[in-house]
Structures are given as structure tokens and as C-alpha cells.
CSV table of C-alpha atoms in Angstrom, one decimal:
chain,number,residue,atom,x,y,z
S,52,PHE,CA,39.6,-10.3,7.6
S,53,LYS,CA,40.2,-7.6,10.1
S,54,GLN,CA,38.2,-6.0,12.9
S,55,LYS,CA,34.4,-5.9,12.5
S,56,THR,CA,34.6,-6.8,8.8
S,57,ALA,CA,34.3,-10.4,10.0
S,58,TYR,CA,30.9,-9.8,11.4
S,59,GLU,CA,29.1,-10.9,8.3
S,60,ILE,CA,31.0,-14.1,7.7
S,61,ALA,CA,28.8,-16.1,10.1
S,62,SER,CA,25.7,-15.4,8.1
S,63,CYS,CA,27.1,-16.8,4.8
S,64,LEU,CA,29.2,-19.9,5.9
S,65,VAL,CA,27.4,-23.2,6.4
S,66,GLY,CA,29.4,-26.2,7.6
S,67,SER,CA,32.0,-27.3,5.0
S,68,GLU,CA,30.6,-25.1,2.2
S,69,MET,CA,33.5,-22.6,2.5
S,70,CYS,CA,36.3,-24.3,0.5
S,71,ILE,CA,39.0,-23.3,-1.8
S,72,ARG,CA,36.8,-23.2,-4.9
S,73,ASP,CA,34.7,-20.4,-3.3
S,74,SER,CA,37.7,-18.5,-1.8
S,75,VAL,CA,37.9,-14.7,-1.6
S,76,TYR,CA,41.5,-13.5,-1.2
S,77,SER,CA,41.8,-10.4,1.0
S,78,LEU,CA,44.9,-8.3,0.3
S,79,HIS,CA,45.5,-5.8,3.1
S,80,THR,CA,49.2,-6.0,3.7
S,81,ASP,CA,51.6,-3.6,2.0
S,82,GLY,CA,54.6,-5.7,1.1
S,83,SER,CA,56.8,-2.6,0.5
S,84,LYS,CA,56.7,-1.9,4.2
S,85,LEU,CA,58.0,-5.3,5.3
S,86,PRO,CA,61.4,-5.1,7.0
S,87,GLY,CA,64.3,-6.9,5.5
S,88,GLY,CA,63.9,-5.8,1.9
S,89,VAL,CA,61.6,-8.4,0.3
S,90,PRO,CA,58.6,-6.4,-1.1
S,91,ALA,CA,59.1,-8.1,-4.5
S,92,ALA,CA,58.7,-11.6,-3.0
S,93,ALA,CA,55.7,-10.5,-1.0
S,94,SER,CA,54.1,-9.1,-4.2
S,95,LEU,CA,54.8,-12.4,-6.1
S,96,SER,CA,53.2,-14.4,-3.3
S,97,GLN,CA,50.2,-12.2,-3.3
S,98,ALA,CA,49.9,-12.4,-7.1
S,99,ILE,CA,50.0,-16.2,-7.1
S,100,THR,CA,47.3,-16.4,-4.4
S,101,ALA,CA,45.2,-13.8,-6.2
S,102,ALA,CA,45.4,-15.8,-9.5
S,103,LEU,CA,44.2,-19.0,-7.7
S,104,SER,CA,41.2,-17.3,-5.9
S,105,ALA,CA,37.7,-16.9,-7.2
S,106,ARG,CA,37.5,-13.2,-6.2
S,107,CYS,CA,40.0,-10.7,-4.7
S,108,ALA,CA,39.2,-7.8,-2.4
S,109,THR,CA,41.3,-5.1,-0.7
S,110,THR,CA,40.8,-2.5,1.8
S,111,SER,CA,40.4,0.6,-0.3
S,112,GLU,CA,40.3,2.0,-3.9
S,113,SER,CA,43.6,3.7,-3.4
S,114,PHE,CA,45.4,0.4,-2.3
S,115,ALA,CA,43.8,-1.4,-5.2
S,116,ARG,CA,45.6,1.0,-7.5
S,117,VAL,CA,48.9,0.4,-5.7
S,118,LEU,CA,48.5,-3.4,-6.1
S,119,ALA,CA,47.7,-3.0,-9.8
S,120,GLU,CA,50.9,-0.9,-10.3
S,121,ARG,CA,52.9,-3.6,-8.6
S,122,GLY,CA,51.5,-6.3,-10.9
S,123,VAL,CA,49.7,-8.2,-8.1
S,124,VAL,CA,46.4,-8.0,-10.1
S,125,PRO,CA,45.9,-7.1,-13.8
S,126,SER,CA,44.0,-3.9,-12.9
S,127,ALA,CA,42.5,-2.0,-10.0
S,128,ALA,CA,39.0,-2.9,-11.5
S,129,ALA,CA,39.8,-6.6,-10.8
S,130,LEU,CA,39.7,-5.9,-7.1
S,131,ALA,CA,36.6,-5.2,-5.0
S,132,HIS,CA,37.1,-3.0,-2.0
S,133,TYR,CA,35.3,-3.2,1.4
S,134,ARG,CA,32.8,-0.7,2.5
S,135,PRO,CA,33.6,1.2,5.8
S,136,VAL,CA,33.0,-0.7,9.0
S,137,PRO,CA,29.4,-0.1,10.2
S,138,ALA,CA,29.5,2.8,12.7
S,139,GLY,CA,25.7,3.4,13.2
S,140,ASP,CA,26.1,2.5,16.8
S,141,LEU,CA,28.6,5.2,17.4
S,142,ALA,CA,26.4,7.7,15.5
S,143,LYS,CA,23.5,7.0,17.8
S,144,CYS,CA,25.7,7.3,20.9
S,145,ALA,CA,27.1,10.6,19.7
S,146,ALA,CA,23.6,12.0,19.0
S,147,ALA,CA,22.5,11.1,22.5
S,148,LEU,CA,25.3,13.0,24.2
S,149,ASP,CA,24.4,16.3,25.8
S,150,ASP,CA,26.7,19.3,25.9
S,151,ALA,CA,27.6,18.9,29.5
S,152,THR,CA,28.9,15.3,28.9
S,153,VAL,CA,31.0,16.5,26.0
S,154,ARG,CA,32.5,19.4,28.0
S,155,ALA,CA,33.3,17.0,30.9
S,156,GLU,CA,35.1,14.6,28.5
S,157,ARG,CA,37.1,17.5,27.0
S,158,ARG,CA,38.2,18.5,30.5
S,159,ARG,CA,39.1,14.9,31.3
S,160,LEU,CA,41.3,14.8,28.1
S,161,ALA,CA,43.1,18.1,28.3
S,162,GLY,CA,42.1,19.9,31.5
S,163,SER,CA,40.7,23.5,31.5
S,164,GLY,CA,41.6,26.1,29.0
S,165,ASP,CA,40.5,27.3,25.6
S,166,ARG,CA,43.2,25.8,23.4
S,167,ALA,CA,42.1,23.9,20.3
S,168,LEU,CA,42.1,20.2,21.0
S,169,LEU,CA,43.6,17.8,18.4
S,170,GLY,CA,43.6,14.1,19.2
S,171,TYR,CA,45.0,10.7,18.1
S,172,VAL,CA,42.8,7.8,19.1
S,173,GLY,CA,43.9,4.2,18.7
S,174,ARG,CA,46.8,1.8,18.9
S,175,TRP,CA,50.3,3.0,19.7
S,176,SER,CA,53.0,1.5,17.4
S,177,ALA,CA,56.0,2.6,15.4
S,178,GLU,CA,54.1,2.7,12.0
S,179,LYS,CA,51.6,5.3,13.4
S,180,ARG,CA,54.5,7.8,13.5
S,181,LEU,CA,53.2,9.5,16.6
S,182,ARG,CA,56.5,11.5,17.0
S,183,LEU,CA,55.5,13.6,13.9
S,184,LEU,CA,52.3,14.7,15.7
S,185,VAL,CA,54.2,15.5,18.8
S,186,ALA,CA,56.7,17.5,16.8
S,187,CYS,CA,53.9,19.6,15.3
S,188,ALA,CA,52.4,20.2,18.7
S,189,HIS,CA,55.8,21.6,20.0
S,190,ALA,CA,56.4,23.6,16.9
S,191,SER,CA,52.9,25.3,16.9
S,192,ASP,CA,52.1,25.8,20.6
S,193,ASP,CA,48.6,27.0,19.8
S,194,PHE,CA,46.8,23.7,20.4
S,195,THR,CA,46.8,20.7,22.7
S,196,LEU,CA,47.6,17.3,21.3
S,197,VAL,CA,46.0,14.5,23.2
S,198,VAL,CA,47.2,10.9,22.5
S,199,VAL,CA,44.6,8.3,23.6
S,200,GLY,CA,45.1,4.6,23.3
S,201,ASP,CA,47.5,1.9,24.3
S,202,ALA,CA,50.3,-0.3,23.0
S,203,ALA,CA,50.8,-4.1,23.0
S,204,ASP,CA,54.5,-3.5,23.7
S,205,GLU,CA,55.1,-2.1,27.1
S,206,ALA,CA,58.3,-0.4,26.0
S,207,ILE,CA,56.4,1.6,23.3
S,208,ALA,CA,53.8,2.5,25.9
S,209,ARG,CA,56.4,3.9,28.2
S,210,ASP,CA,58.0,5.9,25.4
S,211,VAL,CA,54.6,7.5,24.5
S,212,GLU,CA,53.8,8.3,28.2
S,213,ALA,CA,57.2,10.1,28.4
S,214,TRP,CA,55.8,12.6,25.9
S,215,HIS,CA,53.3,13.9,28.4
S,216,ASP,CA,54.0,17.6,28.5
S,217,PRO,CA,50.8,19.6,29.1
S,218,PRO,CA,49.4,21.8,27.7
S,219,ARG,CA,51.2,21.0,24.5
S,220,VAL,CA,51.0,17.2,24.7
S,221,VAL,CA,48.6,15.1,26.9
S,222,VAL,CA,48.8,11.3,27.0
S,223,ARG,CA,45.8,9.4,28.2
S,224,ARG,CA,46.6,5.7,28.3
S,225,GLY,CA,43.8,3.2,27.9
S,226,MET,CA,41.5,2.2,25.0
S,227,ARG,CA,38.1,3.7,25.0
S,228,ARG,CA,35.2,1.3,25.1
S,229,ARG,CA,33.1,1.3,21.9
S,230,GLY,CA,29.8,3.1,22.7
S,231,PRO,CA,29.2,6.3,24.7
S,232,GLU,CA,32.8,6.4,25.9
S,233,LEU,CA,34.4,6.4,22.5
S,234,ALA,CA,31.7,8.7,21.0
S,235,ALA,CA,32.3,11.2,23.8
S,236,THR,CA,36.0,11.2,23.1
S,237,TYR,CA,35.5,11.8,19.4
S,238,ARG,CA,32.9,14.6,20.1
S,239,ALA,CA,35.2,16.3,22.5
S,240,LEU,CA,37.9,16.8,19.9
S,241,ASP,CA,38.1,19.6,17.4
S,242,PHE,CA,40.0,17.4,15.0
S,243,LEU,CA,41.1,13.8,14.9
S,244,VAL,CA,44.7,13.6,13.7
S,245,SER,CA,47.0,10.8,12.5
S,246,ALA,CA,50.4,10.7,10.8
S,247,SER,CA,50.2,7.0,9.9
S,248,ASP,CA,51.4,6.6,6.3
S,249,PHE,CA,49.5,3.3,5.6
S,250,GLU,CA,46.1,2.4,7.0
S,251,THR,CA,44.2,-0.8,6.3
S,252,PHE,CA,40.8,1.0,6.4
S,253,GLY,CA,41.3,4.3,8.2
S,254,ASN,CA,38.4,3.3,10.5
S,255,THR,CA,39.0,6.0,13.0
S,256,CYS,CA,38.3,8.7,10.4
S,257,ALA,CA,35.0,7.0,9.6
S,258,GLU,CA,34.1,6.7,13.3
S,259,ALA,CA,35.0,10.3,14.1
S,260,ALA,CA,33.0,11.6,11.1
S,261,VAL,CA,29.8,9.9,12.1
S,262,CYS,CA,30.2,11.7,15.5
S,263,GLY,CA,30.7,15.0,13.7
S,264,THR,CA,34.4,15.4,14.1
S,265,PRO,CA,36.6,16.1,11.0
S,266,ALA,CA,40.0,14.5,10.6
S,267,LEU,CA,43.4,16.0,9.6
S,268,VAL,CA,45.4,12.9,8.6
S,269,GLN,CA,48.3,11.7,6.5
S,270,ASP,CA,47.9,11.7,2.7
S,271,GLY,CA,48.2,8.0,2.2
S,272,PRO,CA,46.3,4.7,1.5
S,273,GLY,CA,43.2,4.2,3.6
S,274,PHE,CA,42.9,7.8,4.7
S,275,VAL,CA,42.7,8.9,1.1
S,276,ASP,CA,39.5,7.0,0.8
S,277,GLN,CA,38.0,7.9,4.1
S,278,VAL,CA,38.7,11.7,3.8
S,279,GLY,CA,39.5,12.4,0.1
S,280,SER,CA,39.2,15.7,-1.6
S,281,SER,CA,36.2,17.4,-3.3
S,282,ALA,CA,35.7,20.3,-5.8
S,283,ALA,CA,33.8,22.2,-3.1
S,284,HIS,CA,37.2,22.5,-1.3
S,285,GLY,CA,39.1,23.6,-4.4
S,286,ASP,CA,40.3,26.7,-2.5
S,287,ALA,CA,42.3,24.5,0.0
S,288,PRO,CA,45.9,25.9,0.5
S,289,PRO,CA,48.8,24.3,-1.3
S,290,GLY,CA,49.7,20.9,0.2
S,291,VAL,CA,46.3,20.4,1.7
S,292,PHE,CA,43.5,18.3,0.1
S,293,ALA,CA,40.1,18.7,1.8
S,294,SER,CA,36.6,17.5,1.8
S,295,ASP,CA,33.6,17.8,4.2
S,296,ARG,CA,35.2,15.0,6.3
S,297,GLY,CA,38.5,16.8,6.9
S,298,ALA,CA,41.9,17.2,5.2
S,299,LEU,CA,44.9,15.3,4.0
S,300,LEU,CA,48.5,16.5,4.4
S,301,ASP,CA,52.0,15.2,4.6
S,302,PHE,CA,53.1,15.0,8.3
S,303,GLY,CA,56.6,13.9,7.1
S,304,ALA,CA,57.2,17.2,5.2
S,305,PRO,CA,59.7,19.7,6.6
S,306,ASP,CA,56.9,22.3,6.9
S,307,ALA,CA,54.4,19.9,8.5
S,308,ALA,CA,53.5,22.3,11.3
S,309,ASP,CA,52.7,25.0,8.8
S,310,LEU,CA,50.6,22.5,6.7
S,311,LEU,CA,48.7,21.5,9.8
S,312,ALA,CA,48.0,25.1,10.7
S,313,ARG,CA,46.7,25.8,7.1
S,314,ALA,CA,44.6,22.6,7.2
S,315,ARG,CA,43.1,23.6,10.6
S,316,ALA,CA,42.2,27.1,9.3
S,317,HIS,CA,40.6,25.8,6.1
S,318,CYS,CA,38.6,23.1,8.0
S,319,ALA,CA,37.5,25.4,10.9
S,320,PRO,CA,34.0,25.8,9.4
S,321,LEU,CA,33.6,22.0,9.8
S,322,VAL,CA,34.2,22.2,13.5
S,323,ALA,CA,31.4,24.7,13.8
S,324,ASP,CA,29.1,22.6,11.7
S,325,PRO,CA,29.3,18.9,12.8
S,326,LYS,CA,26.1,18.0,10.8
S,327,ARG,CA,28.0,18.8,7.6
S,328,VAL,CA,30.6,16.2,8.6
S,329,ILE,CA,28.0,13.6,9.6
S,330,ASP,CA,26.2,14.0,6.3
S,331,ALA,CA,29.4,13.5,4.4
S,332,ALA,CA,30.1,10.3,6.4
S,333,ALA,CA,26.6,9.0,5.7
S,334,ALA,CA,27.1,9.5,1.9
S,335,ALA,CA,30.2,7.4,2.0
S,336,ALA,CA,28.9,4.6,4.2
S,337,GLU,CA,27.5,2.5,1.5
S,338,ARG,CA,30.5,2.6,-0.9
S,339,GLY,CA,32.2,-0.7,-1.4
S,340,ALA,CA,31.4,-4.4,-1.1
S,341,THR,CA,30.3,-6.5,1.9
S,342,ILE,CA,31.9,-9.8,2.9
S,343,ALA,CA,28.6,-11.6,2.3
S,344,GLY,CA,28.3,-10.1,-1.2
S,345,LEU,CA,31.9,-11.1,-2.1
S,346,LEU,CA,31.5,-14.7,-0.9
S,347,ASP,CA,28.2,-15.0,-2.8
S,348,ALA,CA,29.7,-13.7,-6.0
S,349,ALA,CA,32.6,-16.2,-5.6
S,350,ALA,CA,30.4,-19.2,-5.0
S,351,ARG,CA,27.6,-18.5,-7.6
S,352,PRO,CA,29.6,-19.6,-10.7
S,353,TRP,CA,30.6,-22.9,-9.1
S,354,ASP,CA,27.1,-23.6,-8.0
S,355,ALA,CA,26.0,-23.7,-11.6
S,356,ARG,CA,28.7,-26.1,-12.7
S,357,PRO,CA,28.4,-29.9,-12.8
S,358,PRO,CA,30.5,-31.8,-10.2
S,359,ALA,CA,34.2,-32.0,-11.1
S,360,PRO,CA,35.7,-35.5,-11.8
S,361,ARG,CA,37.5,-37.0,-8.9
S,362,TRP,CA,40.9,-36.8,-10.5
S,363,GLU,CA,40.5,-33.0,-11.0
S,364,VAL,CA,39.5,-32.5,-7.4
S,365,ALA,CA,42.6,-34.6,-6.3
S,366,ALA,CA,44.8,-32.6,-8.7
S,367,TRP,CA,43.7,-29.3,-7.2
S,368,PHE,CA,44.1,-30.6,-3.7
S,369,LEU,CA,47.7,-31.7,-4.4
S,370,ALA,CA,48.4,-28.3,-6.0
S,371,SER,CA,47.1,-26.5,-3.0
S,372,LEU,CA,49.3,-28.6,-0.7
S,373,VAL,CA,52.4,-27.7,-2.9
S,374,LEU,CA,51.4,-24.0,-2.7
S,375,ALA,CA,50.9,-24.2,1.0
S,376,ALA,CA,54.3,-25.9,1.5
S,377,SER,CA,56.0,-23.3,-0.7
S,378,LEU,CA,54.4,-20.4,1.3
S,379,ARG,CA,55.4,-22.1,4.6
S,380,LEU,CA,59.0,-22.4,3.3
S,381,PHE,CA,59.0,-18.7,2.3
S,382,VAL,CA,57.8,-17.6,5.7
S,383,SER,CA,60.3,-19.8,7.6
S,384,SER,CA,63.2,-18.6,5.4
S,385,TYR,CA,62.1,-15.0,6.0
S,386,ALA,CA,61.9,-15.5,9.7
S,387,ALA,CA,65.4,-17.0,9.7
S,388,TYR,CA,66.7,-14.1,7.7
S,389,LEU,CA,65.3,-11.5,10.2
S,390,LEU,CA,66.9,-13.5,13.0
S,391,SER,CA,70.2,-13.4,11.3
S,392,LEU,CA,70.0,-9.7,11.0
S,393,ILE,CA,69.5,-9.5,14.7
S,394,HIS,CA,72.5,-11.7,15.4
S,395,ILE,CA,74.6,-9.6,12.9
S,396,SER,CA,73.7,-6.4,14.6
S,397,GLU,CA,74.4,-7.7,18.1
S,398,PRO,CA,78.3,-7.5,18.0
S,399,THR,CA,78.0,-3.9,16.7
S,400,ARG,CA,75.9,-3.1,19.8
S,401,GLN,CA,78.4,-4.7,22.1
S,402,GLU,CA,81.3,-2.8,20.4
S,403,ALA,CA,79.4,0.5,20.9
S,404,ILE,CA,78.9,-0.3,24.6
S,405,SER,CA,82.6,-1.1,25.0
S,406,TYR,CA,83.6,2.3,23.6
């Protein structure tokens, strides 16, 4: 389980009570995005594990539909989905901030000036597609894009820092501490933005919304559930799907800069009315299942059954060992395959250098 979704596990596990018979399988990896071209094998592995688990859960309703379409589960209804990570602490911090503190944070992020401020907050990595945000900033030139966060890979961090080009693009390296620091950053932005085309949860949208900041993000899994679209925003321009939490658009489209401009114009009333965004976030906060609830649902049917014969327990144990060995073999083979790709590409690289 990822991030703060693990916070409930401690309250529902006692000693050795958590065993395979009570297992909840969490599907949060999109096999189609794995390198090397093995999405079918990844889906098969997920389907086998799902069939052997008492309950299955995934990150969002939209990804549940994707998994059902791939045959991992019989239907999207067979999958529970998690509720958003609790963000009440950030909401309290944001409510306690005064205007002077928010203005000071805005100056820290982008300096002085009256340009609109759009910001990406989080981890820097290739799948976040930050280049698409930078391209929109250079194409529009009527807002400042601030990129806040850090990367585990120093090479990626240096690449992102090279984009620093105020007032169009401002890079602020360093993760913000959860609490008043992070709340002030969200409050200082006019819009949170992200071009990532697959999010496990889309937590940053939920966090920004409880602080009153709408999001303009990629129309993809995770973000679809955190932002969505509503009938009240039926007048959204073509290519933009909006709700009181922000808007969805395709940052990979040729006219992405125009789509972003239309989304900003449509969602401008939300910037002026942060309470509207906060209320929409509160309405969505209780949707989905908790970890404790999933584990309880998985364990309850087994608690009512008589103890299994020893031979049945031994059979299941041996079957689990065979499955584990098969999965280990698959992972090792896949790692060797990726390594062979690197070795194959190396001569090509050397030839290019010699030319």
C-alpha cells in the first residue's frame, strides 16, 4: 500500500492474524506502461493473484474500469477503491494562514509581479511529463509556471533545474514539509497543474482542493476521480471537462496551450471562490473504502468457517510456494530481458560516438 494509506493497517493487524486466507490484493500498477512490451504478462500475473485473494482493491474507480477491460477482474464492481488520503491536517493549516503569509509564499515562489501563478508540486520523474507543462508556459507567456519538488535521480533534477527561465518558468527544488509549509504553497497558487497521464491516487489534487486551490490536470486515471466533471460545468469549452475541483484536459494534444487557456478562463471563478473548491473536496472525502474496512471484509467469512483439515492447509501452502516461485522467475526473466536491451543498444551508442 502506498503513502498514507498504510496508516490504518496497524489498527487491524494483530500478530500472525494477517495471513494468505485474509489477503487483500492491492492493484495500483498499470502494466501497459511497463517498458519492454510485457503488459499482457503483467495483466496475467495480476489476474492470477486477484483470483487467489479474498478481496481486491485498486486506487480509483477509473482504474477499476481499465482493469476490468483487460480481464484482470470480471468486472469493475468486483474491485473496491480507496478513499482519498486524509487531508484534514492540511485543511486546518490552510484555514489558519493569514493573507500576509500567503502573499509572502507567492513572492518566494515566483517573485513580484501580477502574472497568474500555476504550479506543479511533487516528485520529478519522466512519467510526470513536466516538459509538456514547460512547453505550455513558453507558448502562452501570460502566466508563471513554478515547478516545486525534487527527484530521486540527480540527472533528472539537473535537467529540471535547467528549465529555470523566469518569469515564464521558475524551478524551486526541495520538497515542502507537510503542514503549514505545504498548505501555504498550495494556497499561493492560482491553479495546481500536472501533465502526468497515470496517477495512483492523484493525491496532490485532493490536497490542493482542501486548501481551496483548483487543479488543471491531465485527463487520465487518478485525476479523473479527483477532479471529474459535473453537470454544473456543462458549458465547459470543447476538450475541457470541469467540476468545482478544477478541470481535465489533454496536455499531450497539439493545441495543449489553447486548451489550458480555455480551462483557466472557465475555472477563473473558482480562484475567486476557494470555499467552493473546499466544499467540493469535502463532499468527495468519504467516497471509497478504508484499509481497515477491506481487511475486515476479507477476514469475516473465514472467521465463521470451521478450521480447515491439515492436508488442505498444507496444499494451499505448497500452492502458494509454487506461485511465489513462478512470480520470482517472471521478475528475474524480465530483469534479464531489460538488461539485454541495454547491452544491445550500447554498440549503437558507440557507433554514434565514432561518427
